[in-house]
Amino acid sequence: MSDFNKSSLSEIVNLIKSKKVSSSEITSHYIKNIEKGKKLNSFITTCFEEALKKAKEFDNKKNFNGLLPGVPLAVKDLFCTKNVKTTAGSKILENFIPTYESSVTHNLWSEGAILLGKLNCDEFAMGSSNETSYFGNVINPIGKDLVPGGSSGGSASALAANLTPATIGTDTGGSIRQPASFTGTVGLKPTYGLCSRWGIVAFASSLDQAGPMTKNVEDCALLLEAMSGYDGKDSTSINKKKEKYSKNLNQKVKGLKIGIPKEYRIENMPKEIDSLWKKGIDILKKSGAKIIDISLPHTKYALSTYYIVAPAEASSNLARYDGVKYGYRSNKGKNLIEMYENTRGEGFGDEVKRRVLIGTYVLSSGYYDAYYLKAQKVRRLIKNDFDKCFKSVDAILTPSTPSSAFKIGEKTNDPISMYLNDIFTVPVNLAGIPAISIPAGQDNKGHPLGLQLISKALDEQKILNIAFAMEKSIAFKQSLNRWWE
Ligand code: GLN
């Protein structure tokens, strides 16, 4: 059998389409990889039998025209999958088996993809290291002692280790782009409303957005095309024609104006990040883009705004986990109130409790105006900054993260330093606009670093194209010795 570990999603699609390989063969290959990759702890649930059955069914089909014909894919365990356990990385949903399918995963299966399993993530997607998962931390294939980033850490780890040819994650404040950056992979957070939120376990509903995580930009365009689309079941879904991102992918950068925001040059920024950024700027210049200095003056408030808005929405969304409607129920307590308290006390982990406490506090009467309302106003100012800049630039280039992957345990007792990881990613979520992270280099330890391209709403094609051009020039290489096997 050929070495599919070197194949991209697009190559696998072509191999299956041209009948050079069957869906069953590809599916068996990934199942073997997953079995050999247990050390990474990137999977919470596997669906091997069902996947092989579906692959066989696919191979017996005569004509199939979907974008992902018979391609096995694992997805973040935040997407509800019909009859397949969906935990959101939490004890409270440890045995939750949805009776419905999320719209985004439904789109993937309609395009021919096959579910391989569900990927580990931070509990309710709250985290930047995948250490808050009830199912244990995930390991970054780059190094045994490194976090894969979060909250889509299982997705990033499985992708980088070739346990799935591509995957999907969710990004509320950076959870696709930061783990992509930490693992040398590509991750895109679409415009808010481009991918349906229906059937995704909610964290902060005005920020949550699903997106593709892939080995290269071409795959990213293909997967975005497959997963996006209007959905009447999500009231914030954008009603527009489906784009053909992969067909329209090109490398035309000449003449484009790229903004470099001065506020992203943060204090104590590691030299390596700064030189990575410079490298990105040089590449774009050489390709004929015009580099323009811009200012996003409210950037400094983005992190504090996010850590008010996101917990506020989370505290409200997570009220539904009361031991009655969903999942885990404590058998301790003498009355209903005590049952609620014990269920939530035993079912939620520390980070989730911290968010619920912050959220309840900023929404409580007396503090609402001072925190939540203020944060909403600042959020608008952050969005206005971007709107203003996009009048004069096509896209914005920034680093994806302020550092490379850190060590497991390094930041677990310091939530503030953990939250600082999101400094370059959260403004984009607050503004509802798209951004992509692509691997752009390595630090002196050989750990990958990412660059982020941001555009105005619904301009995904533009950042995909710029990323596609940059990817060619960067020619990022990552050789992993598969130490986990
Ligand atoms: N790290 C951020 C947080 O913990 C973002 C998480 C996410 O995007 N889901 O909230």
Short mmCIF file of C-alpha atoms and ligand atoms in Angstrom, two decimals:
data_model
loop_
_atom_site.label_atom_id
_atom_site.label_comp_id
_atom_site.label_asym_id
_atom_site.label_seq_id
_atom_site.Cartn_x
_atom_site.Cartn_y
_atom_site.Cartn_z
CA MET A 1 0.00 0.00 0.00
CA SER A 2 1.33 3.46 -0.79
CA ASP A 3 2.20 5.89 1.97
CA PHE A 4 -1.02 7.83 2.41
CA ASN A 5 0.61 9.69 5.30
CA LYS A 6 2.16 11.95 2.71
CA SER A 7 -1.16 12.49 0.91
CA SER A 8 -3.25 15.57 1.40
CA LEU A 9 -7.03 15.51 1.61
CA SER A 10 -7.29 16.72 -1.99
CA GLU A 11 -4.94 13.96 -3.16
CA ILE A 12 -6.97 11.34 -1.33
CA VAL A 13 -10.14 12.67 -2.92
CA ASN A 14 -8.51 12.33 -6.35
CA LEU A 15 -7.19 8.84 -5.63
CA ILE A 16 -10.65 7.65 -4.64
CA LYS A 17 -12.36 9.47 -7.52
CA SER A 18 -10.04 7.93 -10.08
CA LYS A 19 -10.53 4.54 -8.39
CA LYS A 20 -6.80 4.16 -7.77
CA VAL A 21 -7.69 3.35 -4.22
CA SER A 22 -10.92 2.39 -2.49
CA SER A 23 -12.58 4.14 0.41
CA SER A 24 -12.17 0.89 2.39
CA GLU A 25 -8.41 0.91 1.85
CA ILE A 26 -8.06 4.53 2.94
CA THR A 27 -10.34 4.02 5.92
CA SER A 28 -8.34 0.95 7.06
CA HIS A 29 -5.14 2.95 6.73
CA TYR A 30 -6.39 5.68 9.07
CA ILE A 31 -7.82 3.16 11.50
CA LYS A 32 -4.36 1.58 11.75
CA ASN A 33 -2.81 4.97 12.34
CA ILE A 34 -5.34 5.77 15.06
CA GLU A 35 -4.65 2.45 16.76
CA LYS A 36 -0.93 3.16 16.70
CA GLY A 37 -1.45 6.74 17.88
CA LYS A 38 -3.15 6.08 21.23
CA LYS A 39 -0.35 7.77 23.17
CA LEU A 40 -1.42 11.13 21.79
CA ASN A 41 -4.85 10.78 23.44
CA SER A 42 -6.41 12.72 20.60
CA PHE A 43 -9.53 10.55 20.31
CA ILE A 44 -12.38 10.27 22.82
CA THR A 45 -14.51 7.93 20.70
CA THR A 46 -13.71 5.84 17.64
CA CYS A 47 -16.26 4.46 15.16
CA PHE A 48 -14.19 1.89 13.28
CA GLU A 49 -16.84 -0.74 12.55
CA GLU A 50 -19.37 1.75 11.33
CA ALA A 51 -16.70 3.57 9.29
CA LEU A 52 -15.59 0.38 7.53
CA LYS A 53 -19.21 -0.52 6.83
CA LYS A 54 -19.86 2.91 5.31
CA ALA A 55 -16.64 2.72 3.28
CA LYS A 56 -17.72 -0.62 1.83
CA GLU A 57 -21.14 0.79 1.01
CA PHE A 58 -19.44 3.71 -0.69
CA ASP A 59 -17.19 1.41 -2.74
CA ASN A 60 -20.28 -0.40 -4.01
CA LYS A 61 -21.92 2.82 -5.19
CA LYS A 62 -21.95 3.44 -8.92
CA ASN A 63 -21.89 7.20 -9.26
CA PHE A 64 -21.08 9.70 -6.60
CA ASN A 65 -20.47 13.38 -7.08
CA GLY A 66 -19.76 14.78 -3.63
CA LEU A 67 -16.69 16.81 -2.68
CA LEU A 68 -15.44 14.24 -0.16
CA PRO A 69 -16.15 10.86 -1.79
CA GLY A 70 -15.65 8.07 0.75
CA VAL A 71 -13.08 10.10 2.70
CA PRO A 72 -12.80 9.13 6.38
CA LEU A 73 -12.71 12.11 8.75
CA ALA A 74 -12.53 12.55 12.51
CA VAL A 75 -14.24 15.60 14.02
CA LYS A 76 -13.99 17.59 17.25
CA ASP A 77 -16.18 16.14 19.98
CA LEU A 78 -18.19 19.34 20.14
CA PHE A 79 -20.23 18.47 17.04
CA CYS A 80 -23.31 16.44 17.86
CA THR A 81 -23.28 13.20 15.90
CA LYS A 82 -26.43 11.13 15.72
CA ASN A 83 -26.16 7.93 17.78
CA VAL A 84 -22.46 8.62 18.49
CA LYS A 85 -21.41 9.83 21.92
CA THR A 86 -20.71 13.57 22.07
CA THR A 87 -18.97 14.72 25.24
CA ALA A 88 -17.62 18.25 24.64
CA GLY A 89 -14.68 17.01 26.72
CA SER A 90 -16.85 17.09 29.85
CA LYS A 91 -17.86 14.62 32.52
CA ILE A 92 -21.33 16.15 32.48
CA LEU A 93 -21.82 14.86 28.91
CA GLU A 94 -19.77 11.68 29.38
CA ASN A 95 -22.66 9.47 28.26
CA PHE A 96 -24.56 11.86 26.05
CA ILE A 97 -25.69 10.28 22.79
CA PRO A 98 -27.41 12.85 20.55
CA THR A 99 -30.48 11.87 18.59
CA TYR A 100 -29.59 14.45 15.94
CA GLU A 101 -26.69 15.42 13.70
CA SER A 102 -25.07 18.86 13.66
CA SER A 103 -25.66 20.70 10.39
CA VAL A 104 -21.95 21.02 9.64
CA THR A 105 -21.24 17.30 10.07
CA HIS A 106 -24.42 16.53 8.16
CA ASN A 107 -22.96 18.59 5.27
CA LEU A 108 -19.73 16.58 5.40
CA TRP A 109 -21.53 13.22 5.27
CA SER A 110 -23.72 14.50 2.41
CA GLU A 111 -20.54 15.26 0.48
CA GLY A 112 -19.46 11.64 0.99
CA ALA A 113 -17.25 11.83 4.09
CA ILE A 114 -17.28 9.03 6.68
CA LEU A 115 -16.97 9.53 10.46
CA LEU A 116 -13.80 7.96 11.91
CA GLY A 117 -14.27 9.17 15.46
CA LYS A 118 -14.60 12.09 17.85
CA LEU A 119 -11.62 14.16 18.86
CA ASN A 120 -10.59 15.31 22.29
CA CYS A 121 -10.97 18.99 23.17
CA ASP A 122 -10.90 21.34 26.13
CA GLU A 123 -14.01 21.03 28.27
CA PHE A 124 -16.81 22.92 26.48
CA ALA A 125 -14.03 24.34 24.26
CA MET A 126 -12.73 26.46 27.14
CA GLY A 127 -8.97 26.45 27.01
CA SER A 128 -5.84 26.98 24.97
CA SER A 129 -3.95 23.76 25.68
CA ASN A 130 -6.41 20.86 25.74
CA GLU A 131 -5.55 20.35 29.40
CA THR A 132 -9.07 21.11 30.67
CA SER A 133 -10.57 18.00 29.04
CA TYR A 134 -12.17 15.50 31.42
CA PHE A 135 -10.63 12.82 29.18
CA GLY A 136 -7.07 13.93 29.84
CA ASN A 137 -4.65 16.17 28.05
CA VAL A 138 -3.71 15.67 24.41
CA ILE A 139 -0.09 15.43 23.29
CA ASN A 140 1.38 17.44 20.45
CA PRO A 141 3.04 15.12 17.89
CA ILE A 142 5.80 17.76 17.64
CA GLY A 143 7.09 16.76 21.08
CA LYS A 144 6.11 14.39 23.90
CA ASP A 145 6.01 17.14 26.52
CA LEU A 146 4.17 19.76 24.46
CA VAL A 147 0.52 20.82 24.43
CA PRO A 148 -1.18 20.77 21.01
CA GLY A 149 -2.97 24.05 21.79
CA GLY A 150 -6.67 24.28 22.37
CA SER A 151 -9.48 23.99 22.44
CA SER A 152 -9.39 21.97 19.19
CA GLY A 153 -6.24 20.24 20.45
CA GLY A 154 -7.35 16.69 19.64
CA SER A 155 -8.17 17.82 16.11
CA ALA A 156 -4.77 19.48 15.62
CA SER A 157 -2.85 16.57 17.14
CA ALA A 158 -4.71 13.92 15.10
CA LEU A 159 -4.22 15.91 11.92
CA ALA A 160 -0.51 16.57 12.44
CA ALA A 161 0.04 12.88 13.29
CA ASN A 162 -1.96 11.73 10.26
CA LEU A 163 -4.68 10.01 12.24
CA THR A 164 -7.18 11.80 9.98
CA PRO A 165 -6.57 13.38 6.56
CA ALA A 166 -8.29 16.61 7.66
CA THR A 167 -10.63 17.66 10.44
CA ILE A 168 -12.98 20.32 11.70
CA GLY A 169 -12.81 22.37 14.86
CA THR A 170 -14.57 25.33 16.43
CA ASP A 171 -13.13 28.74 17.15
CA THR A 172 -14.66 31.05 19.75
CA GLY A 173 -11.49 32.97 20.54
CA GLY A 174 -8.76 31.17 18.63
CA SER A 175 -9.45 27.48 19.09
CA ILE A 176 -8.82 26.57 15.45
CA ARG A 177 -5.98 28.96 14.65
CA GLN A 178 -3.90 28.57 17.82
CA PRO A 179 -3.73 24.73 17.76
CA ALA A 180 -3.07 24.88 14.01
CA SER A 181 -0.17 27.21 14.70
CA PHE A 182 1.16 24.92 17.49
CA THR A 183 1.13 21.83 15.27
CA GLY A 184 2.31 23.17 11.91
CA THR A 185 -1.10 22.85 10.25
CA VAL A 186 -3.60 25.15 8.56
CA GLY A 187 -6.74 26.37 10.33
CA LEU A 188 -9.45 28.78 9.24
CA LYS A 189 -12.08 30.55 11.33
CA PRO A 190 -14.84 31.57 8.91
CA THR A 191 -17.04 34.66 9.04
CA TYR A 192 -19.57 34.36 11.85
CA GLY A 193 -22.64 32.77 10.28
CA LEU A 194 -20.91 31.09 7.32
CA CYS A 195 -21.01 27.64 8.95
CA SER A 196 -24.09 26.65 10.87
CA ARG A 197 -23.87 26.46 14.66
CA TRP A 198 -26.85 24.12 14.81
CA GLY A 199 -25.97 20.97 16.74
CA ILE A 200 -22.64 22.26 18.02
CA VAL A 201 -22.38 22.23 21.81
CA ALA A 202 -22.64 25.94 22.60
CA PHE A 203 -19.92 27.85 24.42
CA ALA A 204 -20.38 31.56 23.57
CA SER A 205 -23.04 31.77 20.88
CA SER A 206 -22.16 35.21 19.46
CA LEU A 207 -18.56 34.10 18.91
CA ASP A 208 -18.65 30.33 18.18
CA GLN A 209 -17.83 29.34 14.62
CA ALA A 210 -16.85 26.01 13.06
CA GLY A 211 -14.04 25.77 10.54
CA PRO A 212 -11.61 23.49 8.69
CA MET A 213 -8.22 22.27 9.94
CA THR A 214 -6.03 20.78 7.23
CA LYS A 215 -2.52 19.99 6.08
CA ASN A 216 -2.49 22.67 3.40
CA VAL A 217 -4.44 25.62 2.01
CA GLU A 218 -5.95 23.72 -0.92
CA ASP A 219 -7.49 21.21 1.50
CA CYS A 220 -8.71 24.08 3.65
CA ALA A 221 -10.60 25.60 0.71
CA LEU A 222 -12.11 22.22 -0.14
CA LEU A 223 -13.25 21.44 3.39
CA LEU A 224 -14.66 24.93 3.94
CA GLU A 225 -16.67 24.52 0.77
CA ALA A 226 -18.01 21.19 2.01
CA MET A 227 -18.96 22.31 5.51
CA SER A 228 -20.32 25.83 4.94
CA GLY A 229 -23.73 26.89 3.72
CA TYR A 230 -26.99 28.48 4.78
CA ASP A 231 -28.99 26.67 7.43
CA GLY A 232 -32.48 27.73 8.40
CA LYS A 233 -32.04 25.99 11.75
CA ASP A 234 -29.46 28.58 12.86
CA SER A 235 -30.97 32.05 13.15
CA THR A 236 -27.54 33.66 12.67
CA SER A 237 -26.72 31.67 9.53
CA ILE A 238 -25.93 33.87 6.50
CA ASN A 239 -28.30 33.29 3.61
CA LYS A 240 -26.07 33.41 0.56
CA LYS A 241 -24.99 31.26 -2.35
CA LYS A 242 -22.43 28.56 -1.62
CA GLU A 243 -18.93 29.55 -2.73
CA LYS A 244 -16.59 27.31 -4.73
CA TYR A 245 -13.48 28.07 -2.71
CA SER A 246 -11.37 25.23 -4.10
CA LYS A 247 -12.21 25.91 -7.73
CA ASN A 248 -11.51 29.62 -7.35
CA LEU A 249 -8.23 29.17 -5.50
CA ASN A 250 -5.35 31.10 -7.07
CA GLN A 251 -2.10 32.72 -6.06
CA LYS A 252 -2.72 36.24 -7.29
CA VAL A 253 -1.33 38.58 -4.71
CA LYS A 254 0.03 41.27 -6.99
CA GLY A 255 -1.46 44.66 -6.26
CA LEU A 256 -3.23 43.58 -3.07
CA LYS A 257 -2.88 45.86 -0.07
CA ILE A 258 -1.86 44.15 3.14
CA GLY A 259 -2.20 45.94 6.47
CA ILE A 260 0.28 45.52 9.32
CA PRO A 261 -1.33 46.62 12.59
CA LYS A 262 1.11 48.32 14.91
CA GLU A 263 -0.85 47.31 18.01
CA TYR A 264 0.03 43.65 17.41
CA ARG A 265 3.66 44.41 18.12
CA ILE A 266 3.15 43.63 21.80
CA GLU A 267 5.53 44.23 24.66
CA ASN A 268 8.06 41.47 25.21
CA MET A 269 7.17 39.80 21.96
CA PRO A 270 9.69 37.01 21.38
CA LYS A 271 12.25 37.86 18.67
CA GLU A 272 11.31 34.74 16.74
CA ILE A 273 7.72 35.87 16.37
CA ASP A 274 8.83 39.26 15.23
CA SER A 275 11.19 37.84 12.60
CA LEU A 276 8.51 35.40 11.43
CA TRP A 277 6.20 38.35 10.90
CA LYS A 278 8.95 40.19 8.96
CA LYS A 279 9.49 37.09 6.84
CA GLY A 280 5.77 37.05 5.98
CA ILE A 281 5.87 40.73 5.07
CA ASP A 282 8.90 40.18 2.80
CA ILE A 283 7.23 37.29 1.02
CA LEU A 284 4.15 39.37 0.33
CA LYS A 285 6.24 42.31 -0.86
CA LYS A 286 8.14 40.06 -3.25
CA SER A 287 4.86 38.71 -4.62
CA GLY A 288 3.84 42.23 -5.53
CA ALA A 289 1.59 43.11 -2.59
CA LYS A 290 1.65 46.58 -1.12
CA ILE A 291 2.40 46.69 2.60
CA ILE A 292 0.58 49.38 4.55
CA ASP A 293 0.95 50.28 8.22
CA ILE A 294 -2.42 50.37 9.90
CA SER A 295 -3.78 50.97 13.37
CA LEU A 296 -6.39 48.99 15.28
CA PRO A 297 -6.41 51.21 18.38
CA HIS A 298 -8.83 49.18 20.51
CA THR A 299 -6.83 45.95 20.22
CA LYS A 300 -5.53 46.40 23.75
CA TYR A 301 -9.05 45.92 25.12
CA ALA A 302 -9.83 42.81 23.07
CA LEU A 303 -8.69 40.21 25.57
CA SER A 304 -10.53 41.75 28.53
CA THR A 305 -13.63 42.26 26.39
CA TYR A 306 -13.52 38.64 25.26
CA TYR A 307 -13.10 37.36 28.82
CA ILE A 308 -16.29 39.20 29.81
CA VAL A 309 -18.46 38.45 26.76
CA ALA A 310 -17.46 34.77 26.37
CA PRO A 311 -17.98 33.76 30.04
CA ALA A 312 -21.25 35.73 30.18
CA GLU A 313 -22.64 33.76 27.26
CA ALA A 314 -21.14 30.54 28.57
CA SER A 315 -22.76 30.93 31.99
CA SER A 316 -26.10 31.34 30.28
CA ASN A 317 -25.58 28.48 27.78
CA LEU A 318 -24.35 26.08 30.44
CA ALA A 319 -27.40 26.65 32.65
CA ARG A 320 -29.04 23.80 30.74
CA TYR A 321 -26.75 21.21 32.37
CA ASP A 322 -28.80 20.67 35.48
CA GLY A 323 -28.92 16.90 35.80
CA VAL A 324 -32.44 16.81 34.39
CA LYS A 325 -32.29 17.65 30.71
CA TYR A 326 -28.88 16.31 29.72
CA GLY A 327 -26.17 13.96 30.79
CA TYR A 328 -24.73 13.38 34.23
CA ARG A 329 -26.86 13.57 37.38
CA SER A 330 -25.46 13.39 40.89
CA ASN A 331 -27.30 11.03 43.22
CA LYS A 332 -26.37 13.15 46.22
CA GLY A 333 -28.60 15.84 47.72
CA LYS A 334 -31.84 15.92 49.66
CA ASN A 335 -33.84 18.11 47.33
CA LEU A 336 -33.93 19.53 43.79
CA ILE A 337 -31.63 22.48 44.51
CA GLU A 338 -29.03 20.24 46.12
CA MET A 339 -29.27 17.84 43.18
CA TYR A 340 -28.58 20.76 40.79
CA GLU A 341 -25.65 21.92 42.90
CA ASN A 342 -24.08 18.51 43.23
CA THR A 343 -24.58 17.69 39.55
CA ARG A 344 -22.87 20.86 38.43
CA GLY A 345 -20.24 20.69 41.16
CA GLU A 346 -19.27 17.14 40.22
CA GLY A 347 -19.92 17.37 36.48
CA PHE A 348 -17.96 20.51 35.58
CA GLY A 349 -14.20 20.92 35.75
CA ASP A 350 -12.40 23.89 37.33
CA GLU A 351 -12.02 26.01 34.18
CA VAL A 352 -15.70 25.67 33.32
CA LYS A 353 -16.64 26.63 36.89
CA ARG A 354 -14.34 29.64 36.68
CA ARG A 355 -16.07 30.80 33.47
CA VAL A 356 -19.55 30.26 34.93
CA LEU A 357 -18.57 32.28 38.01
CA ILE A 358 -17.10 35.14 35.96
CA GLY A 359 -20.08 35.08 33.59
CA THR A 360 -22.67 35.12 36.35
CA TYR A 361 -20.82 37.93 38.08
CA VAL A 362 -20.60 40.21 35.04
CA LEU A 363 -24.27 39.64 34.25
CA SER A 364 -25.56 40.16 37.78
CA SER A 365 -27.54 43.28 38.54
CA GLY A 366 -25.29 46.07 39.68
CA TYR A 367 -22.37 44.76 37.62
CA TYR A 368 -24.12 44.31 34.30
CA ASP A 369 -23.64 47.95 33.24
CA ALA A 370 -20.08 48.15 34.50
CA TYR A 371 -18.87 44.96 32.83
CA TYR A 372 -21.15 43.29 30.32
CA LEU A 373 -22.68 46.40 28.77
CA LYS A 374 -19.31 48.13 28.67
CA ALA A 375 -17.74 45.09 27.03
CA GLN A 376 -20.46 45.07 24.36
CA LYS A 377 -19.69 48.69 23.58
CA VAL A 378 -15.95 48.05 23.37
CA ARG A 379 -16.68 45.06 21.14
CA ARG A 380 -18.35 47.42 18.70
CA LEU A 381 -15.31 49.73 18.77
CA ILE A 382 -13.05 46.77 17.98
CA LYS A 383 -15.26 45.89 15.03
CA ASN A 384 -15.27 49.53 13.88
CA ASP A 385 -11.45 49.51 13.89
CA PHE A 386 -11.45 46.59 11.45
CA ASP A 387 -14.21 48.09 9.28
CA LYS A 388 -12.22 51.28 8.96
CA CYS A 389 -9.01 49.47 8.00
CA PHE A 390 -10.72 47.30 5.42
CA LYS A 391 -11.62 50.47 3.54
CA SER A 392 -7.94 50.78 2.64
CA VAL A 393 -6.51 47.24 2.83
CA ASP A 394 -7.53 43.84 1.41
CA ALA A 395 -6.19 41.79 4.28
CA ILE A 396 -4.21 42.06 7.50
CA LEU A 397 -1.14 40.01 8.37
CA THR A 398 -0.25 39.20 12.01
CA PRO A 399 1.41 36.37 13.92
CA SER A 400 -1.12 33.69 14.98
CA THR A 401 0.16 33.26 18.53
CA PRO A 402 2.62 35.01 20.83
CA SER A 403 4.71 31.82 21.23
CA SER A 404 5.19 28.29 19.95
CA ALA A 405 3.63 25.29 21.76
CA PHE A 406 4.38 25.40 25.48
CA LYS A 407 5.02 22.52 27.84
CA ILE A 408 2.25 20.44 29.37
CA GLY A 409 1.56 21.83 32.86
CA GLU A 410 3.49 25.04 32.22
CA LYS A 411 0.47 27.35 32.41
CA THR A 412 -2.20 25.27 34.14
CA ASN A 413 -1.96 27.19 37.41
CA ASP A 414 -1.85 30.58 35.79
CA PRO A 415 -5.12 31.31 33.96
CA ILE A 416 -4.04 34.82 32.98
CA SER A 417 -0.93 33.64 31.17
CA MET A 418 -3.08 30.95 29.53
CA TYR A 419 -5.60 33.60 28.39
CA LEU A 420 -2.75 35.70 26.94
CA ASN A 421 -2.33 33.02 24.29
CA ASP A 422 -5.43 34.35 22.59
CA ILE A 423 -4.14 37.88 22.23
CA PHE A 424 -3.83 37.79 18.42
CA THR A 425 -6.88 35.65 17.75
CA VAL A 426 -9.78 37.01 19.87
CA PRO A 427 -10.20 40.40 18.13
CA VAL A 428 -11.26 38.53 14.98
CA ASN A 429 -14.01 36.63 16.82
CA LEU A 430 -15.26 39.81 18.46
CA ALA A 431 -15.53 41.41 15.01
CA GLY A 432 -17.13 38.31 13.41
CA ILE A 433 -14.64 38.30 10.54
CA PRO A 434 -12.60 35.43 9.01
CA ALA A 435 -8.95 34.58 9.59
CA ILE A 436 -6.61 31.78 8.58
CA SER A 437 -3.44 30.54 10.26
CA ILE A 438 -0.75 28.93 8.12
CA PRO A 439 2.53 27.37 9.24
CA ALA A 440 5.26 29.86 8.42
CA GLY A 441 8.41 28.77 10.18
CA GLN A 442 9.97 27.25 13.29
CA ASP A 443 11.44 28.68 16.47
CA ASN A 444 14.95 27.80 17.64
CA LYS A 445 13.64 24.57 19.17
CA GLY A 446 12.21 23.52 15.83
CA HIS A 447 8.62 24.05 16.96
CA PRO A 448 6.21 25.40 14.36
CA LEU A 449 4.95 28.99 14.30
CA GLY A 450 1.99 30.37 12.37
CA LEU A 451 1.06 33.55 10.57
CA GLN A 452 -2.49 34.83 10.48
CA LEU A 453 -4.30 36.51 7.59
CA ILE A 454 -7.50 38.43 8.40
CA SER A 455 -10.07 39.85 5.98
CA LYS A 456 -13.41 41.56 6.10
CA ALA A 457 -16.56 39.47 6.47
CA LEU A 458 -17.17 36.91 3.72
CA ASP A 459 -13.80 37.50 2.06
CA GLU A 460 -12.60 33.94 2.78
CA GLN A 461 -11.57 33.45 -0.84
CA LYS A 462 -9.16 36.36 -0.62
CA ILE A 463 -7.31 35.13 2.49
CA LEU A 464 -7.29 31.60 1.11
CA ASN A 465 -5.65 32.89 -2.07
CA ILE A 466 -3.06 34.96 -0.22
CA ALA A 467 -2.37 32.02 2.08
CA PHE A 468 -2.04 29.76 -0.96
CA ALA A 469 0.57 32.05 -2.47
CA MET A 470 2.46 32.41 0.82
CA GLU A 471 2.41 28.67 1.40
CA LYS A 472 4.22 28.14 -1.91
CA SER A 473 6.97 30.62 -1.01
CA ILE A 474 7.34 29.45 2.58
CA ALA A 475 7.51 25.77 1.60
CA PHE A 476 7.10 24.78 5.25
CA LYS A 477 8.42 21.30 6.02
CA GLN A 478 7.79 19.28 9.12
CA SER A 479 9.39 15.91 9.53
CA LEU A 480 7.98 13.91 12.41
CA ASN A 481 9.59 10.58 13.23
CA ARG A 482 6.24 9.12 14.40
CA TRP A 483 7.69 8.54 17.88
CA TRP A 484 4.21 7.79 19.22
CA GLU A 485 3.81 4.57 17.21
N1 GLN B 1 -8.70 29.91 24.47
C1 GLN B 1 -9.94 30.62 24.38
C2 GLN B 1 -10.80 30.32 25.58
O1 GLN B 1 -10.37 29.58 26.39
C3 GLN B 1 -10.64 30.31 23.11
C4 GLN B 1 -11.38 29.04 23.12
C5 GLN B 1 -12.11 28.76 21.86
O2 GLN B 1 -11.88 29.41 20.84
N2 GLN B 1 -13.03 27.83 21.94
O3 GLN B 1 -11.87 30.80 25.73
#
